[in-house]
Short mmCIF file of C-alpha atoms in Angstrom, two decimals:
data_model
loop_
_atom_site.label_atom_id
_atom_site.label_comp_id
_atom_site.label_asym_id
_atom_site.label_seq_id
_atom_site.Cartn_x
_atom_site.Cartn_y
_atom_site.Cartn_z
CA MET A 1 20.31 -3.67 -11.40
CA GLN A 2 18.11 -0.63 -11.68
CA SER A 3 15.85 1.01 -14.32
CA SER A 4 13.86 4.07 -14.39
CA SER A 5 10.13 3.38 -15.08
CA ALA A 6 8.43 6.24 -13.03
CA PRO A 7 6.21 8.55 -15.54
CA ALA A 8 7.61 11.55 -16.15
CA SER A 9 6.50 14.77 -14.46
CA ALA A 10 7.89 18.49 -14.02
CA PRO A 11 10.58 18.46 -10.77
CA MET A 12 9.09 20.05 -7.53
CA SER A 13 9.17 24.03 -7.67
CA ARG A 14 10.47 25.87 -5.17
CA ARG A 15 6.87 26.65 -3.79
CA GLN A 16 5.91 23.16 -3.88
CA THR A 17 9.24 21.97 -1.83
CA LEU A 18 8.00 24.57 0.94
CA GLU A 19 4.50 23.18 0.95
CA ALA A 20 5.74 19.90 0.95
CA LEU A 21 8.22 20.57 3.76
CA SER A 22 5.21 22.37 5.77
CA GLY A 23 3.15 19.09 5.38
CA LEU A 24 6.03 17.26 6.52
CA LEU A 25 6.57 19.42 9.70
CA LEU A 26 2.77 19.11 10.37
CA VAL A 27 2.33 15.13 10.17
CA LEU A 28 5.84 14.64 12.16
CA PHE A 29 4.47 17.47 15.04
CA VAL A 30 1.31 15.49 15.09
CA ALA A 31 2.48 12.16 15.41
CA MET A 32 5.45 12.85 17.83
CA LEU A 33 2.79 14.93 20.36
CA SER A 34 0.54 11.62 20.45
CA ALA A 35 3.23 9.99 22.13
CA THR A 36 3.49 12.16 24.95
CA VAL A 37 0.11 13.99 25.10
CA VAL A 38 -1.75 11.39 27.02
CA SER A 39 0.80 11.29 29.95
CA THR A 40 -1.17 13.76 32.20
CA ALA A 41 -4.73 12.71 30.57
CA LEU A 42 -3.77 8.82 31.65
CA PRO A 43 -5.50 8.92 35.44
CA GLN A 44 -8.94 10.22 33.93
CA ILE A 45 -8.81 7.82 30.84
CA ILE A 46 -7.76 4.83 32.88
CA GLY A 47 -10.80 5.92 35.25
CA ALA A 48 -13.35 6.51 32.69
CA LEU A 49 -12.70 3.13 31.07
CA LYS A 50 -12.58 1.28 34.51
CA GLY A 51 -8.90 -0.27 33.70
CA SER A 52 -6.13 -1.07 36.25
CA GLN A 53 -2.68 -0.10 36.89
CA SER A 54 -1.20 -2.69 34.78
CA GLN A 55 -3.13 -1.47 32.13
CA TYR A 56 -2.31 2.16 32.76
CA THR A 57 1.23 1.01 31.78
CA TRP A 58 0.41 -0.66 28.57
CA VAL A 59 -1.25 2.37 27.18
CA VAL A 60 2.13 4.01 26.80
CA THR A 61 4.05 1.14 26.30
CA ALA A 62 2.13 -0.14 23.45
CA THR A 63 2.74 2.44 21.19
CA LEU A 64 6.59 2.99 22.57
CA LEU A 65 7.38 -0.58 21.63
CA VAL A 66 5.50 -0.99 18.21
CA SER A 67 7.02 2.93 17.13
CA THR A 68 10.91 1.69 18.39
CA ALA A 69 10.68 -1.92 16.85
CA SER A 70 9.09 -0.81 13.70
CA THR A 71 11.58 2.52 12.84
CA PRO A 72 14.47 0.47 11.12
CA ILE A 73 11.82 -1.75 9.05
CA TRP A 74 10.06 1.75 7.61
CA GLY A 75 13.70 2.75 7.23
CA LYS A 76 14.64 -0.49 5.00
CA LEU A 77 11.34 -0.37 2.77
CA ALA A 78 11.69 3.23 2.02
CA ASP A 79 15.35 2.08 0.37
CA LEU A 80 13.31 -0.15 -1.59
CA TYR A 81 9.77 1.11 -2.40
CA ASP A 82 8.20 4.54 -3.21
CA LYS A 83 8.93 6.87 -0.38
CA LYS A 84 5.67 8.63 -0.80
CA LEU A 85 3.31 5.75 -0.76
CA LEU A 86 5.11 4.50 2.31
CA LEU A 87 4.53 8.06 3.79
CA GLU A 88 0.77 8.23 2.97
CA ILE A 89 0.13 4.52 4.28
CA GLY A 90 1.87 5.79 7.29
CA ILE A 91 -0.48 8.65 7.80
CA VAL A 92 -3.39 6.44 6.95
CA ILE A 93 -2.36 4.20 9.70
CA PHE A 94 -1.94 6.81 12.26
CA THR A 95 -4.98 8.81 11.48
CA VAL A 96 -7.29 5.79 11.50
CA ALA A 97 -5.83 4.32 15.01
CA SER A 98 -5.98 7.96 16.60
CA LEU A 99 -9.70 7.79 15.61
CA VAL A 100 -10.24 4.19 17.00
CA SER A 101 -8.19 5.08 20.16
CA GLY A 102 -10.72 8.37 20.77
CA PHE A 103 -13.80 5.91 20.46
CA ALA A 104 -12.49 3.16 22.58
CA GLN A 105 -14.98 1.88 25.22
CA ASN A 106 -12.59 -0.11 27.41
CA THR A 107 -8.60 -0.59 28.02
CA GLY A 108 -8.29 -3.33 25.68
CA GLN A 109 -9.39 -1.76 22.85
CA LEU A 110 -7.60 1.50 23.54
CA ILE A 111 -4.47 -0.60 24.05
CA ALA A 112 -4.67 -2.45 20.76
CA ALA A 113 -5.47 0.62 18.87
CA ARG A 114 -2.41 2.43 20.68
CA ALA A 115 -0.50 -0.24 19.09
CA VAL A 116 -1.10 0.31 15.59
CA GLN A 117 -0.82 3.96 16.33
CA GLY A 118 2.76 3.41 17.23
CA LEU A 119 3.19 1.47 13.99
CA GLY A 120 2.01 4.77 12.62
CA LEU A 121 4.49 6.96 14.68
CA GLY A 122 7.29 4.36 13.71
CA ALA A 123 6.76 5.32 10.15
CA LEU A 124 6.25 9.01 9.95
CA GLN A 125 9.04 10.14 12.47
CA ILE A 126 11.87 7.97 10.16
CA LEU A 127 10.27 8.52 6.55
CA VAL A 128 9.58 12.51 6.87
CA GLN A 129 13.72 12.33 7.67
CA ILE A 130 14.05 10.20 4.71
CA VAL A 131 11.83 12.15 2.30
CA MET A 132 13.78 15.11 2.95
CA ALA A 133 17.01 13.44 2.15
CA SER A 134 15.37 12.50 -0.80
CA MET A 135 14.49 16.33 -1.72
CA ILE A 136 17.55 18.34 -0.28
CA SER A 137 21.09 18.13 -0.46
CA PRO A 138 22.85 17.42 2.95
CA ARG A 139 24.51 21.18 3.20
CA ASP A 140 21.21 22.79 2.30
CA ARG A 141 19.37 20.17 4.58
CA GLY A 142 21.30 21.52 7.88
CA ARG A 143 18.68 24.70 7.95
CA TYR A 144 15.63 22.51 7.46
CA TYR A 145 16.77 19.74 9.69
CA GLY A 146 16.78 22.69 12.21
CA TYR A 147 13.23 23.17 12.24
CA LEU A 148 12.53 19.29 12.09
CA GLY A 149 14.41 18.79 15.27
CA ALA A 150 12.43 21.89 16.85
CA VAL A 151 9.08 20.33 15.80
CA MET A 152 10.12 16.88 17.17
CA ALA A 153 11.38 18.18 20.76
CA VAL A 154 8.71 20.97 21.10
CA ALA A 155 6.52 17.88 20.57
CA THR A 156 7.77 15.60 23.03
CA VAL A 157 8.24 18.49 25.59
CA GLY A 158 4.90 20.21 24.71
CA GLY A 159 2.49 16.79 24.89
CA PRO A 160 2.05 16.90 28.49
CA LEU A 161 1.25 20.37 28.46
CA LEU A 162 -1.61 20.14 25.64
CA GLY A 163 -2.91 16.89 27.71
CA GLY A 164 -3.20 19.19 30.85
CA LEU A 165 -4.88 21.73 29.02
CA ILE A 166 -7.33 19.52 27.22
CA VAL A 167 -8.59 17.58 30.17
CA ASP A 168 -8.87 20.74 32.13
CA ALA A 169 -11.48 21.77 29.57
CA SER A 170 -14.78 20.41 30.49
CA TRP A 171 -16.22 20.91 27.13
CA LEU A 172 -13.16 18.55 25.24
CA GLY A 173 -12.44 15.78 27.49
CA TRP A 174 -10.01 13.18 27.43
CA ARG A 175 -11.09 11.59 24.05
CA TRP A 176 -9.97 14.71 22.51
CA CYS A 177 -6.22 13.85 23.39
CA PHE A 178 -6.35 11.36 20.44
CA PHE A 179 -8.64 13.20 18.23
CA ILE A 180 -7.18 16.53 17.99
CA GLY A 181 -4.36 15.28 15.48
CA VAL A 182 -6.57 13.89 13.34
CA PRO A 183 -7.58 16.86 11.08
CA PHE A 184 -4.08 18.29 11.11
CA ALA A 185 -2.79 14.62 9.55
CA VAL A 186 -5.81 14.88 6.85
CA VAL A 187 -4.62 18.61 5.83
CA ALA A 188 -0.78 17.21 5.90
CA PHE A 189 -1.99 14.22 3.56
CA GLY A 190 -3.44 16.14 0.96
CA LEU A 191 -0.69 19.14 0.85
CA LEU A 192 1.71 16.10 0.47
CA HIS A 193 -0.31 14.34 -2.04
CA LYS A 194 -0.73 17.50 -4.21
CA THR A 195 2.99 18.87 -4.08
CA LEU A 196 5.10 15.94 -2.89
CA HIS A 197 7.26 14.67 -6.50
CA LEU A 198 9.95 12.85 -5.32
CA PRO A 199 12.79 11.55 -7.83
CA THR A 200 12.50 7.61 -7.70
CA VAL A 201 14.56 4.79 -8.93
CA ARG A 202 12.66 1.63 -9.37
CA ARG A 203 14.73 -1.31 -8.45
CA GLY A 204 14.29 -4.93 -10.02
CA GLY A 205 14.79 -8.07 -8.42
CA VAL A 206 13.80 -6.89 -4.93
CA LYS A 207 14.00 -9.25 -2.13
CA ILE A 208 12.14 -8.70 1.56
CA ASP A 209 14.19 -9.70 4.21
CA TYR A 210 11.18 -10.93 6.10
CA TRP A 211 13.33 -13.13 8.49
CA GLY A 212 15.47 -10.09 9.48
CA ALA A 213 12.65 -8.32 10.59
CA LEU A 214 10.77 -10.79 12.69
CA LEU A 215 13.77 -11.30 14.39
CA ILE A 216 14.58 -7.59 15.02
CA ALA A 217 11.17 -6.63 16.26
CA ALA A 218 10.73 -9.46 18.39
CA GLY A 219 14.28 -9.20 19.99
CA VAL A 220 13.72 -5.17 20.55
CA SER A 221 10.01 -5.68 21.68
CA LEU A 222 11.05 -8.43 24.68
CA LEU A 223 14.18 -6.18 25.64
CA LEU A 224 12.04 -3.25 25.72
CA LEU A 225 9.33 -5.14 27.70
CA TRP A 226 11.84 -6.37 30.35
CA ILE A 227 12.92 -2.56 30.74
CA THR A 228 9.76 -1.48 31.23
CA PHE A 229 8.48 -3.78 34.04
CA VAL A 230 12.04 -4.86 35.58
CA GLY A 231 12.32 -3.31 39.18
CA GLU A 232 8.48 -2.94 39.53
CA SER A 233 6.70 -6.27 38.63
CA PHE A 234 9.70 -8.15 39.32
CA ALA A 235 13.51 -8.00 40.56
CA TRP A 236 16.64 -7.47 38.32
CA VAL A 237 18.02 -10.40 39.36
CA SER A 238 14.82 -12.76 38.94
CA TRP A 239 14.20 -15.91 36.52
CA GLU A 240 12.09 -13.50 34.90
CA SER A 241 14.82 -11.22 34.38
CA PHE A 242 16.95 -13.41 32.86
CA THR A 243 14.38 -15.26 30.83
CA MET A 244 13.14 -11.95 29.21
CA ALA A 245 16.55 -10.38 28.53
CA GLY A 246 18.31 -13.88 27.73
CA ALA A 247 15.66 -14.68 24.76
CA GLY A 248 15.62 -11.14 23.66
CA VAL A 249 19.95 -11.33 23.55
CA VAL A 250 19.36 -14.54 21.58
CA LEU A 251 16.92 -13.26 19.09
CA LEU A 252 19.09 -9.83 18.63
CA ALA A 253 21.94 -12.18 17.96
CA ALA A 254 20.28 -14.35 15.39
CA ALA A 255 18.73 -11.23 13.76
CA VAL A 256 22.70 -10.06 13.23
CA TRP A 257 23.75 -13.52 11.79
CA VAL A 258 20.45 -13.46 9.24
CA GLU A 259 21.53 -9.70 8.49
CA ALA A 260 25.00 -10.68 7.47
CA ARG A 261 23.70 -13.29 4.93
CA VAL A 262 20.90 -11.71 2.97
CA ALA A 263 21.06 -9.75 0.19
CA GLU A 264 18.57 -6.84 1.49
CA PRO A 265 19.14 -6.67 4.92
CA VAL A 266 16.72 -4.66 7.08
CA VAL A 267 19.80 -3.19 9.00
CA PRO A 268 22.59 -3.13 6.78
CA LEU A 269 25.57 -4.10 9.26
CA ASP A 270 28.30 -2.83 6.97
CA ILE A 271 26.66 1.02 7.40
CA ILE A 272 26.43 0.80 11.29
CA ALA A 273 30.11 -0.34 11.57
CA ARG A 274 31.40 2.62 9.62
CA ARG A 275 33.20 4.66 12.15
CA ASN A 276 30.64 7.79 11.87
CA THR A 277 27.64 6.33 11.82
CA ALA A 278 28.54 3.90 15.12
CA LEU A 279 29.83 7.39 16.97
CA SER A 280 26.68 8.98 15.98
CA ILE A 281 24.46 6.45 17.29
CA VAL A 282 26.61 6.48 20.67
CA ALA A 283 26.20 10.15 20.92
CA SER A 284 22.62 9.97 20.03
CA LEU A 285 22.00 8.00 23.04
CA ALA A 286 22.86 10.70 25.25
CA VAL A 287 20.31 12.89 23.25
CA GLY A 288 17.41 10.50 23.70
CA MET A 289 17.85 9.85 27.07
CA ALA A 290 17.82 14.14 26.97
CA MET A 291 14.80 14.59 25.05
CA PHE A 292 12.60 11.92 26.86
CA GLY A 293 13.81 12.21 30.13
CA GLY A 294 13.50 15.68 30.47
CA ALA A 295 9.92 15.89 29.62
CA VAL A 296 8.91 12.75 31.80
CA PHE A 297 11.14 13.76 35.12
CA LEU A 298 10.86 17.50 35.03
CA GLY A 299 7.08 16.95 34.47
CA GLN A 300 6.96 14.76 37.48
CA TYR A 301 9.29 16.94 39.34
CA PHE A 302 7.31 20.03 39.21
CA GLN A 303 3.74 18.42 39.71
CA ILE A 304 4.94 16.01 42.72
CA GLY A 305 7.81 17.47 43.91
CA ARG A 306 6.87 21.48 43.68
CA GLY A 307 3.03 20.86 44.05
CA TYR A 308 2.18 22.42 40.65
CA SER A 309 -0.81 21.28 38.34
CA PRO A 310 -0.02 19.58 35.09
CA THR A 311 -0.90 22.58 33.16
CA GLU A 312 1.81 24.63 35.34
CA ALA A 313 4.28 21.72 35.00
CA GLY A 314 3.90 21.92 31.40
CA LEU A 315 4.08 26.02 31.43
CA LEU A 316 7.30 25.69 33.27
CA THR A 317 9.07 23.52 30.89
CA ILE A 318 9.01 26.15 28.37
CA PRO A 319 12.62 27.45 28.91
CA MET A 320 13.80 23.65 27.30
CA MET A 321 11.25 24.32 24.31
CA VAL A 322 13.03 27.96 23.96
CA GLY A 323 16.72 26.16 23.90
CA VAL A 324 15.29 23.66 21.57
CA LEU A 325 13.83 26.03 19.20
CA GLY A 326 16.57 28.69 19.29
CA SER A 327 19.59 26.23 18.93
CA SER A 328 18.33 23.94 16.46
CA THR A 329 17.22 26.90 14.25
CA ILE A 330 20.49 28.86 14.73
CA ILE A 331 22.86 26.12 14.32
CA GLY A 332 20.74 24.63 11.17
CA ARG A 333 21.18 27.96 9.54
CA LEU A 334 25.20 27.80 10.39
CA THR A 335 25.54 24.37 9.39
CA THR A 336 24.25 25.05 5.82
CA LYS A 337 26.29 28.51 5.75
CA THR A 338 29.38 26.49 6.76
CA ALA A 339 28.96 22.98 5.40
CA ARG A 340 30.73 21.96 8.88
CA VAL A 341 28.63 19.90 11.46
CA LYS A 342 31.06 18.17 13.72
CA PRO A 343 31.88 21.62 15.59
CA TYR A 344 28.06 22.00 16.37
CA ILE A 345 27.60 18.41 17.71
CA VAL A 346 30.69 18.93 20.00
CA PHE A 347 29.32 22.09 21.35
CA GLY A 348 25.88 20.57 21.77
CA THR A 349 26.86 17.72 23.79
CA VAL A 350 29.08 19.99 25.66
CA VAL A 351 26.06 21.83 26.61
CA LEU A 352 23.79 19.17 27.08
CA THR A 353 26.40 17.68 29.91
CA ALA A 354 26.62 21.43 31.58
CA GLY A 355 22.53 21.19 31.42
CA PHE A 356 22.37 17.85 33.07
CA ALA A 357 25.21 18.90 35.66
CA ALA A 358 23.33 21.86 36.67
CA LEU A 359 20.05 19.85 37.33
CA SER A 360 21.92 17.72 39.38
CA VAL A 361 21.78 19.45 42.60
CA ILE A 362 18.35 20.55 42.22
CA ASP A 363 15.97 19.89 45.37
CA HIS A 364 12.28 20.43 46.19
CA ALA A 365 13.47 23.97 47.18
CA THR A 366 15.57 25.11 44.38
CA PRO A 367 14.45 28.41 43.20
CA LEU A 368 12.54 28.38 39.88
CA PRO A 369 15.03 30.55 38.06
CA TYR A 370 17.86 28.15 38.35
CA VAL A 371 15.66 25.33 37.14
CA ALA A 372 14.71 27.37 34.43
CA PHE A 373 18.62 27.60 33.24
CA GLY A 374 19.13 24.10 33.76
CA MET A 375 16.34 23.22 31.32
CA LEU A 376 17.53 26.09 28.71
CA LEU A 377 20.97 24.55 28.80
CA VAL A 378 19.57 20.95 28.04
CA GLY A 379 17.37 22.04 25.35
CA ILE A 380 20.28 24.12 23.75
CA GLY A 381 22.32 20.80 23.62
CA VAL A 382 19.31 18.79 22.19
CA GLY A 383 18.69 21.28 19.36
CA ALA A 384 22.45 21.70 18.42
CA SER A 385 23.03 17.94 18.34
CA MET A 386 19.85 15.81 17.71
CA GLN A 387 19.55 16.16 14.24
CA ASN A 388 23.09 16.84 13.20
CA LEU A 389 23.80 13.59 14.35
CA VAL A 390 21.34 12.01 11.63
CA LEU A 391 22.78 14.55 8.88
CA VAL A 392 26.36 13.11 9.77
CA VAL A 393 25.04 9.61 8.62
CA GLN A 394 23.27 10.81 5.75
CA ASN A 395 25.81 12.61 4.28
CA SER A 396 28.32 9.47 4.24
CA VAL A 397 26.26 7.24 2.50
CA PRO A 398 24.64 6.98 -1.06
CA LEU A 399 20.99 8.06 -1.65
CA LYS A 400 19.98 4.49 -2.08
CA GLU A 401 20.93 3.91 1.43
CA VAL A 402 19.96 6.80 3.20
CA GLY A 403 16.65 4.88 4.45
CA ALA A 404 18.54 2.03 6.43
CA ALA A 405 21.06 4.77 7.76
CA SER A 406 18.67 7.25 8.91
CA GLY A 407 16.51 4.40 10.64
CA ALA A 408 19.37 2.84 12.63
CA VAL A 409 20.23 6.11 13.89
CA THR A 410 16.85 6.60 15.21
CA PHE A 411 16.06 3.36 16.23
CA PHE A 412 19.04 3.60 18.90
CA ARG A 413 18.11 7.10 19.60
CA SER A 414 14.68 5.97 20.53
CA LEU A 415 15.71 2.84 22.30
CA GLY A 416 18.45 4.67 24.16
CA GLY A 417 15.90 7.09 25.40
CA THR A 418 13.64 4.10 26.69
CA ILE A 419 16.20 2.34 28.22
CA GLY A 420 17.28 5.60 29.94
CA VAL A 421 13.87 6.76 31.10
CA SER A 422 13.21 3.23 32.56
CA VAL A 423 16.70 2.82 34.42
CA LEU A 424 16.45 6.73 35.84
CA GLY A 425 13.08 5.82 36.70
CA ALA A 426 13.86 2.86 38.91
CA VAL A 427 16.68 4.99 40.48
CA LEU A 428 14.28 7.86 41.22
CA ALA A 429 11.87 5.37 42.61
CA ASN A 430 14.19 3.70 45.08
CA HIS A 431 15.64 7.19 45.97
CA VAL A 432 11.91 8.24 46.84
CA ALA A 433 11.35 5.26 49.08
CA THR A 434 14.43 5.77 51.14
CA ASN A 435 13.62 9.54 51.65
CA ILE A 436 10.19 8.69 52.29
CA THR A 437 10.75 6.14 54.76
CA ARG A 438 13.60 8.09 56.61
CA GLY A 439 10.96 11.18 56.73
CA LEU A 440 8.18 9.34 58.32
CA GLU A 441 10.63 7.73 60.82
CA ARG A 442 11.08 11.20 62.12
CA LEU A 443 7.63 11.62 62.67
CA GLY A 444 7.51 8.45 64.62
CA ILE A 445 5.95 6.55 61.72
CA GLN A 446 7.34 3.06 60.65
CA GLY A 447 7.35 0.91 57.76
CA GLY A 448 5.57 3.62 55.46
CA GLY A 449 8.51 3.93 52.51
CA ALA A 450 6.63 2.60 49.46
CA GLY A 451 5.40 6.20 48.52
CA GLY A 452 4.97 5.67 45.20
CA ASP A 453 1.42 5.12 44.73
CA LEU A 454 0.26 7.55 47.77
CA ASP A 455 -2.74 10.12 46.95
CA ILE A 456 -0.31 13.29 47.96
CA ALA A 457 -3.57 15.82 47.82
CA ALA A 458 -5.26 13.17 50.47
CA LEU A 459 -2.55 13.11 52.90
CA PRO A 460 -1.77 15.05 56.16
CA ALA A 461 0.42 18.24 55.99
CA PRO A 462 2.94 16.99 57.56
CA VAL A 463 3.47 13.65 55.55
CA ARG A 464 2.94 15.39 52.02
CA GLU A 465 5.63 17.80 52.74
CA ILE A 466 7.96 14.55 53.55
CA VAL A 467 6.51 13.12 50.29
CA ARG A 468 7.04 16.03 48.31
CA ALA A 469 10.79 16.88 49.36
CA ALA A 470 11.51 12.88 48.60
CA TYR A 471 10.64 13.27 45.35
CA GLY A 472 12.11 16.76 44.61
CA ASP A 473 15.39 15.59 46.48
CA ALA A 474 15.84 12.39 44.42
CA THR A 475 15.43 14.16 41.02
CA GLY A 476 18.69 15.61 41.25
CA HIS A 477 20.39 12.08 41.24
CA ILE A 478 18.84 11.27 38.30
CA PHE A 479 20.32 14.01 36.14
CA LEU A 480 23.62 13.36 38.05
CA ILE A 481 23.49 9.86 36.40
CA SER A 482 22.35 11.80 33.08
CA ALA A 483 25.25 14.09 33.16
CA GLY A 484 27.81 11.06 33.48
CA ILE A 485 25.99 9.43 30.37
CA ALA A 486 25.97 12.62 28.05
CA VAL A 487 30.33 12.51 28.73
CA VAL A 488 30.12 9.52 26.61
CA GLY A 489 28.43 11.64 24.07
CA ILE A 490 31.22 14.43 24.17
CA VAL A 491 33.81 11.66 23.85
CA ALA A 492 31.75 10.10 20.84
CA ALA A 493 31.33 13.74 19.17
CA LEU A 494 34.90 14.60 19.40
CA ALA A 495 35.79 11.19 18.03
CA LEU A 496 33.46 11.81 14.46
CA LYS A 497 35.66 12.20 11.50
CA PRO A 498 35.28 15.92 10.33
CA VAL A 499 32.52 16.03 7.63
CA VAL A 500 32.05 18.36 4.71
CA LEU A 501 27.99 18.34 3.26
CA ARG A 502 27.71 17.89 -0.09
CA ASP A 503 25.73 19.89 -2.39
CA ALA A 504 24.69 16.62 -4.39
CA LEU A 505 21.58 14.51 -3.33
CA ASP A 506 23.77 11.48 -3.94
CA LEU A 507 27.20 10.67 -3.86
CA PRO A 508 28.73 9.93 -7.28
CA ALA A 509 28.81 6.09 -8.31
CA ASP A 510 32.42 5.75 -8.02
CA THR A 511 32.87 7.62 -4.53
CA ALA A 512 33.19 5.22 -1.45
CA PRO A 513 30.55 6.54 1.59
CA GLU A 514 33.60 7.31 3.81
CA ALA A 515 35.19 10.06 1.12
CA ALA A 516 32.15 12.08 2.34
CA THR A 517 33.95 12.62 5.49
CA ALA A 518 36.85 14.44 4.08
CA PRO A 519 38.42 16.81 6.89
CA GLU A 520 39.34 19.72 4.69
CA THR A 521 38.07 19.72 1.10
CA ALA A 522 34.52 18.94 0.09
CA PRO A 523 34.19 15.77 -2.35
CA GLU A 524 33.70 16.31 -5.81
CA THR A 525 29.93 15.72 -6.38
CA VAL A 526 27.23 16.18 -9.00
CA PRO A 527 25.13 19.11 -8.31
CA ALA A 528 21.42 18.17 -7.09
CA PRO A 529 19.04 18.90 -9.76
CA ARG A 530 17.40 22.15 -9.28
CA PRO A 531 13.44 22.90 -9.78
CA ALA A 532 14.71 24.81 -13.25
CA ASP A 533 16.49 22.02 -14.69
CA ASP A 534 15.61 19.57 -17.07
CA PRO A 535 14.51 16.05 -15.37
CA LYS A 536 16.09 14.27 -17.65
CA GLU A 537 19.46 15.45 -16.73
CA ALA A 538 19.12 14.25 -12.94
CA GLY A 539 19.64 10.62 -13.92
CA VAL A 540 16.05 9.65 -12.15
CA THR A 541 12.64 10.04 -12.92
CA PRO A 542 10.30 12.23 -10.71
CA SER A 543 7.36 10.31 -9.20
CA GLY A 544 4.15 11.14 -10.74
CA ARG A 545 2.39 9.81 -7.44
#
């Protein structure tokens, strides 16, 4: 049962809409940047706080675990409660955790603060998309989602560059990796609080699926922990692997059982079982691997395999950022103009696969223009497909389910990226160790294959070149695997039902969700309320928050 009880207020003007979008994109950029900006600064951070190698890993893992596990929960809460209030809570959590991280006096405090920061990151990266879906119709949304996709990708790829610049600046220091986003988050909060007035529907008799949320968070966290440490702290075939992976699977199986029986599931199974949602999730796995893997392994390739500094390595990834920015902006406008989305997703996955294939042959001596070309293709592929996959799902569900649907796609994209980075990292480490062993044997040195923790700058010149060549030559192998996985994305994109983006914010009450995927004609929809419309005609009450 639904009832409108929010106080009446004027609908958002075009200026307010643009101001709110500016605030949304700003806070999303800051949040996504926080996940990668520490990557090049971690050696200095851990050294200053007298931390250990295991704590080094946890500074990154804590944020990633909590962010990924909490994403579907935030998405479901957005379907039940005031989206603006949830967004503001997410900004506050993120901002406070950023400040605490910057003032941390030991690694234990930093890891705890980074975990809380991950909770805020999980909220912001999904709630921004959900709020946009509540403001803009799917057809108009294509243009703005192009900007959103560009912001997410540039933040992910540009984070290591910014981190390198901060730690290289003697007048800043590593603590500013956490402080730098705080003033921007405060500005975004003020802008959104003033300009964001969402139409909301008060729902009575809401029941929170606490057990489902707990089981999903526990199961996902356990699997992510296993993926993070397997192959390094323990073997793939070991009692630790069987225990952690088995327990994670059991917890998620229990979560599925619960979700199939409760009235308000955190992840509605009927939504993710729909054809286009399921196929979008599969395709998102490849895009997630591109976005995360590209930033991680290309940065390592340039620094270790080619000998560039962190700042130079960040600058060398600019072709990927250019590809993402250009394609997401252009494709977003074309999506809005044509109301079609499948052709651009197919195009994006094909170009993404071509980019990975081009990078699969690089080694420590590959000309930089060729590497730049491969990165450009990967960037174009990510920009053309990433947010359009979310748009396909949002277009297929009513407004009351858009939070859960968006959360599911974003969750699986993050999960796929995490799994991909871990697995590809294990493959890279194996090839590097083998290549170093062979190279040292040619110099008459036996038993020196574990080159993962070597201080390359301190090595003798002949050994240094062997280690650099080992990393440079091994990188191509992981992108060959990425190309194979990206082919799955092409198949999933081709299998999508053709989508015509609707002009209304919501599906009509008597329209089945699958009707929004009619291949030739757009479904009959009630026009979305415009700023000049009478708010009473919209059937909902704009929130006065």
